[in-house]
């Protein structure tokens, strides 16, 4: 329990209170969530079992799909169940766990997206030294560092949340526990904590987005010297990465880089990156990637 809290549970307001809309939300989100799990599961299994997908790009894609499946699992099941139940309560401890997990996997996703851009940068700018630079050992270390980084980020969020005093109001105007909605029901002046949220989550979003943009500029710049075929292939890979990056960071930057105001649209925007992006990632990476498609065909045809 928190040091200074008389609240043992919160009520999640959810996306809407309208019963008809809630049934629709239940149906749509259940389908989206199952599709997300299926898509990411297919990628994870394909990469693990395929002999052709051994390059660093797929090593990172494996972790991106894993993070995607986990990110949507931290928020979607509860949202789906709550759409049908009358009393949408969540205990204090569950709330803190959800906050930690959502930030952990969200941050993990950001770091893996950066690793994937870095990998493409090396592949295109230093093609001859690519295999020595991006050895399996290096890739493993990079992934471990992103786990550690995510852990530090989400622990910081959790530390801030555990310090919040709650003394009565316990209706959270959101569908999962995040710091901004919690700050609105805390019994203290949250100005300083909100600055910390913006400087933690907001900075991670902004800095990562800028790093990614720079890496794509570098890639485009170094493509000048490549053959037309090489250019087409590289552009196709990078376009799919870039679509994913914009879809994920747009909502993140919108939510985490502004002062202590919450807009009604926030919840819809959050749905986009907690449920939308994890579903779109596997689609974008498989539909735009011939190697993954072929590996999937091979794997599932041999099973059947």
Coordinates of C-alpha atoms in Angstrom, one line a residue:
X1 CA 0.0 0.0 0.0
X2 CA 1.0 3.6 -0.5
X3 CA 2.5 5.6 2.4
X4 CA -0.3 8.1 2.5
X5 CA -3.5 6.8 0.8
X6 CA -6.9 6.2 2.1
X7 CA -8.0 4.9 -1.3
X8 CA -7.7 1.1 -1.7
X9 CA -9.3 1.0 -5.2
X10 CA -10.1 3.2 -8.1
X11 CA -13.0 3.3 -10.5
X12 CA -12.0 3.4 -14.2
X13 CA -14.4 5.6 -16.1
X14 CA -13.6 3.7 -19.3
X15 CA -14.1 5.1 -22.8
X16 CA -17.8 5.9 -22.4
X17 CA -20.8 5.4 -20.1
X18 CA -23.2 4.8 -22.9
X19 CA -24.4 1.2 -22.7
X20 CA -25.0 0.8 -26.4
X21 CA -21.6 2.2 -27.3
X22 CA -20.0 -0.1 -24.7
X23 CA -21.4 -3.2 -26.4
X24 CA -20.0 -2.0 -29.7
X25 CA -16.6 -1.2 -28.0
X26 CA -16.6 -4.7 -26.5
X27 CA -17.1 -6.3 -29.9
X28 CA -14.6 -4.1 -31.8
X29 CA -11.8 -4.2 -29.2
X30 CA -12.2 -8.0 -28.7
X31 CA -11.6 -8.6 -32.4
X32 CA -8.7 -6.1 -32.6
X33 CA -7.1 -7.5 -29.5
X34 CA -7.3 -11.1 -30.7
X35 CA -6.0 -10.0 -34.1
X36 CA -3.1 -8.3 -32.4
X37 CA -2.2 -11.4 -30.4
X38 CA -2.5 -13.6 -33.5
X39 CA -0.4 -11.3 -35.7
X40 CA 2.4 -10.8 -33.2
X41 CA 2.4 -14.5 -32.2
X42 CA 2.8 -15.5 -35.9
X43 CA 5.8 -13.2 -36.3
X44 CA 7.4 -14.4 -33.0
X45 CA 7.0 -18.0 -34.0
X46 CA 8.0 -17.5 -37.6
X47 CA 11.2 -15.7 -36.6
X48 CA 12.1 -18.2 -33.9
X49 CA 11.7 -21.2 -36.2
X50 CA 12.8 -19.8 -39.5
X51 CA 16.3 -20.4 -40.8
X52 CA 16.2 -17.6 -43.3
X53 CA 15.3 -14.8 -40.8
X54 CA 18.5 -14.8 -38.9
X55 CA 19.6 -11.2 -39.5
X56 CA 19.6 -8.5 -36.8
X57 CA 16.6 -6.8 -38.3
X58 CA 14.4 -9.9 -37.5
X59 CA 16.1 -10.4 -34.2
X60 CA 14.8 -6.9 -33.2
X61 CA 11.5 -7.5 -34.9
X62 CA 11.0 -10.5 -32.7
X63 CA 11.3 -8.2 -29.6
X64 CA 9.1 -5.6 -31.2
X65 CA 6.3 -8.1 -31.7
X66 CA 6.8 -9.4 -28.2
X67 CA 6.6 -5.9 -26.7
X68 CA 3.5 -5.2 -28.9
X69 CA 1.7 -8.3 -27.6
X70 CA 2.5 -7.4 -24.0
X71 CA 1.7 -3.7 -24.4
X72 CA -1.8 -4.5 -25.7
X73 CA -2.2 -7.2 -23.0
X74 CA -1.6 -4.6 -20.2
X75 CA -4.5 -2.5 -21.2
X76 CA -6.9 -4.3 -23.7
X77 CA -8.2 -7.2 -21.7
X78 CA -9.3 -5.0 -18.8
X79 CA -10.9 -2.5 -21.2
X80 CA -12.8 -5.3 -23.0
X81 CA -14.1 -6.8 -19.7
X82 CA -15.0 -3.4 -18.3
X83 CA -17.0 -2.6 -21.4
X84 CA -19.5 -5.2 -20.2
X85 CA -19.3 -5.0 -16.4
X86 CA -21.2 -2.4 -14.4
X87 CA -18.6 -1.8 -11.7
X88 CA -15.2 -0.9 -13.3
X89 CA -13.1 -1.1 -10.2
X90 CA -9.3 -1.7 -10.1
X91 CA -7.4 -2.2 -6.8
X92 CA -4.6 0.2 -5.9
X93 CA -2.0 -2.5 -6.3
X94 CA -3.4 -3.6 -9.7
X95 CA -3.4 0.0 -10.8
X96 CA 0.2 0.5 -9.9
X97 CA 1.2 -2.8 -11.6
X98 CA -0.7 -1.7 -14.8
X99 CA 1.0 1.6 -14.8
X100 CA 4.4 0.0 -14.5
X101 CA 3.7 -2.7 -17.2
X102 CA 2.3 -0.2 -19.7
X103 CA 5.3 2.1 -19.4
X104 CA 7.7 -0.8 -19.4
X105 CA 6.5 -2.4 -22.7
X106 CA 5.7 1.0 -24.3
X107 CA 9.3 2.2 -23.6
X108 CA 10.6 -1.2 -24.7
X109 CA 8.9 -0.7 -28.0
X110 CA 10.4 2.8 -28.4
X111 CA 13.9 1.4 -27.8
X112 CA 13.5 -1.5 -30.1
X113 CA 12.3 0.9 -32.9
X114 CA 15.5 2.9 -32.4
X115 CA 17.6 -0.3 -32.6
X116 CA 15.8 -1.2 -35.8
X117 CA 16.6 2.2 -37.3
X118 CA 20.2 1.9 -36.1
X119 CA 20.4 -1.5 -37.7
X120 CA 19.1 -0.2 -41.1
X121 CA 21.5 2.8 -40.8
X122 CA 24.5 0.5 -40.5
X123 CA 23.3 -1.9 -43.2
X124 CA 22.9 1.0 -45.7
X125 CA 25.8 3.2 -44.7
X126 CA 28.4 0.6 -43.9
X127 CA 27.3 -2.5 -45.9
X128 CA 30.8 -4.1 -45.9
X129 CA 31.3 -3.9 -42.2
X130 CA 27.7 -4.6 -41.3
X131 CA 28.1 -8.2 -40.2
X132 CA 31.1 -7.4 -37.9
X133 CA 29.4 -4.4 -36.4
X134 CA 26.0 -6.0 -35.8
X135 CA 27.2 -9.3 -34.5
X136 CA 24.8 -11.5 -32.5
X137 CA 26.6 -10.5 -29.3
X138 CA 26.2 -6.8 -30.1
X139 CA 22.5 -7.3 -30.8
X140 CA 21.9 -9.2 -27.6
X141 CA 23.7 -6.5 -25.6
X142 CA 21.6 -3.8 -27.2
X143 CA 18.3 -5.6 -26.4
X144 CA 19.4 -6.1 -22.8
X145 CA 20.2 -2.4 -22.6
X146 CA 16.7 -1.6 -23.8
X147 CA 15.2 -3.9 -21.2
X148 CA 17.2 -2.1 -18.5
X149 CA 16.3 1.3 -19.9
X150 CA 12.6 0.5 -19.9
X151 CA 12.9 -0.8 -16.4
X152 CA 14.5 2.4 -15.2
X153 CA 11.8 4.5 -17.0
X154 CA 8.9 2.6 -15.7
X155 CA 10.3 2.4 -12.1
X156 CA 10.6 6.2 -12.2
X157 CA 6.9 6.4 -13.2
X158 CA 5.9 4.0 -10.5
X159 CA 8.0 5.9 -7.9
X160 CA 6.1 9.1 -8.7
X161 CA 2.7 7.3 -8.6
X162 CA 3.4 5.7 -5.3
X163 CA 4.2 9.1 -3.8
X164 CA 0.8 10.5 -4.7
X165 CA -1.7 10.9 -1.8
X166 CA -5.3 9.9 -2.5
X167 CA -7.9 11.0 0.0
X168 CA -11.3 10.4 -1.4
X169 CA -11.9 11.0 -5.1
X170 CA -11.1 7.8 -6.9
X171 CA -12.8 7.9 -10.3
X172 CA -10.1 7.9 -13.0
X173 CA -11.3 9.4 -16.2
X174 CA -9.5 6.9 -18.4
X175 CA -9.5 3.2 -19.2
X176 CA -6.2 2.3 -17.7
X177 CA -4.0 3.6 -14.9
X178 CA -1.6 6.2 -16.2
X179 CA 0.1 9.0 -14.3
X180 CA -1.8 11.9 -15.9
X181 CA -5.3 10.7 -15.0
X182 CA -4.0 9.7 -11.5
X183 CA -2.6 13.2 -11.0
X184 CA -6.2 14.6 -11.5
X185 CA -7.5 12.7 -8.5
X186 CA -4.5 13.1 -6.2
X187 CA -4.9 15.3 -3.1
X188 CA -1.9 17.6 -3.7
X189 CA -0.5 20.2 -6.0
X190 CA 0.7 18.1 -8.8
X191 CA 2.5 20.8 -10.8
X192 CA 6.0 19.6 -10.0
X193 CA 5.2 15.9 -10.5
X194 CA 3.6 16.8 -13.8
X195 CA 6.8 18.5 -14.9
X196 CA 8.6 15.3 -14.0
X197 CA 6.2 13.2 -16.1
X198 CA 6.7 15.5 -19.0
X199 CA 10.5 15.5 -18.5
X200 CA 10.5 11.6 -18.2
X201 CA 7.9 10.3 -20.7
X202 CA 7.8 13.4 -22.8
X203 CA 11.5 13.6 -23.2
X204 CA 11.8 9.9 -24.1
X205 CA 9.1 10.4 -26.8
X206 CA 10.6 13.6 -28.2
X207 CA 14.3 12.6 -28.1
X208 CA 13.6 9.1 -29.6
X209 CA 11.4 10.6 -32.3
X210 CA 14.2 13.1 -33.2
X211 CA 16.8 10.3 -33.2
X212 CA 14.7 8.2 -35.5
X213 CA 14.0 11.1 -37.9
X214 CA 17.8 11.8 -38.0
X215 CA 18.5 8.1 -38.7
X216 CA 16.1 8.1 -41.6
X217 CA 17.6 11.3 -43.1
X218 CA 21.0 9.7 -42.9
X219 CA 19.6 6.6 -44.6
X220 CA 18.0 8.6 -47.4
X221 CA 21.2 10.6 -47.9
X222 CA 23.4 7.6 -48.2
X223 CA 21.0 5.9 -50.7
X224 CA 22.2 8.4 -53.4
X225 CA 25.1 6.1 -54.2
X226 CA 23.1 2.8 -54.4
X227 CA 21.8 1.1 -57.5
X228 CA 18.1 1.6 -58.4
X229 CA 17.2 -1.9 -57.2
X230 CA 19.1 -1.5 -53.9
X231 CA 17.5 1.9 -53.4
X232 CA 14.0 0.5 -54.0
X233 CA 14.5 -2.3 -51.5
X234 CA 16.0 0.0 -48.8
X235 CA 13.2 2.5 -49.3
X236 CA 10.6 -0.1 -49.0
X237 CA 12.0 -1.4 -45.7
X238 CA 12.5 2.1 -44.4
X239 CA 9.0 3.3 -45.4
X240 CA 7.4 0.5 -43.4
X241 CA 9.6 1.4 -40.4
X242 CA 8.8 5.1 -40.8
X243 CA 5.0 4.4 -40.9
X244 CA 5.2 2.5 -37.6
X245 CA 7.3 5.2 -36.0
X246 CA 4.9 8.0 -36.9
X247 CA 1.8 6.0 -35.9
X248 CA 3.4 5.3 -32.5
X249 CA 5.1 8.6 -31.7
X250 CA 2.3 10.9 -32.9
X251 CA -0.1 9.9 -30.0
X252 CA 2.8 9.5 -27.5
X253 CA 4.1 13.0 -28.1
X254 CA 0.5 14.4 -28.0
X255 CA -0.2 12.9 -24.6
X256 CA 3.1 13.2 -22.8
X257 CA 4.7 16.4 -23.8
X258 CA 2.3 19.0 -22.5
X259 CA 1.4 20.5 -19.1
X260 CA -1.2 19.2 -16.7
X261 CA -4.2 19.3 -18.9
X262 CA -6.1 16.3 -20.0
X263 CA -8.4 16.5 -23.1
X264 CA -11.4 14.3 -23.7
X265 CA -9.7 13.1 -26.9
X266 CA -6.8 11.7 -24.9
X267 CA -8.5 8.4 -24.3
X268 CA -9.1 7.8 -28.0
X269 CA -5.5 8.7 -28.7
X270 CA -4.3 6.3 -26.1
X271 CA -6.4 3.5 -27.6
X272 CA -4.5 4.2 -30.8
X273 CA -1.1 3.5 -29.3
X274 CA -2.0 0.8 -26.8
X275 CA -4.2 -1.2 -29.1
X276 CA -3.9 0.3 -32.6
X277 CA -0.2 0.3 -33.1
X278 CA 0.5 -3.2 -31.7
X279 CA -2.0 -4.5 -34.3
X280 CA -0.6 -2.4 -37.2
X281 CA 3.0 -3.3 -36.6
X282 CA 2.8 -7.0 -37.6
X283 CA 0.6 -6.0 -40.5
X284 CA 3.0 -3.4 -41.8
X285 CA 6.1 -5.5 -41.3
X286 CA 4.6 -8.7 -42.9
X287 CA 2.6 -7.2 -45.7
X288 CA 5.5 -5.0 -46.8
X289 CA 8.2 -7.6 -46.3
X290 CA 8.6 -10.5 -48.8
X291 CA 11.1 -12.4 -46.6
X292 CA 8.8 -12.5 -43.7
X293 CA 5.9 -13.5 -45.9
X294 CA 7.8 -16.3 -47.6
X295 CA 9.1 -17.6 -44.2
X296 CA 5.5 -17.7 -42.9
X297 CA 4.3 -19.5 -46.0
X298 CA 7.1 -22.1 -45.6
X299 CA 6.5 -22.5 -41.9
X300 CA 2.8 -22.9 -42.0
X301 CA 2.6 -25.0 -45.2
X302 CA 5.1 -27.4 -43.7
X303 CA 2.9 -27.6 -40.6
X304 CA -0.3 -28.2 -42.6

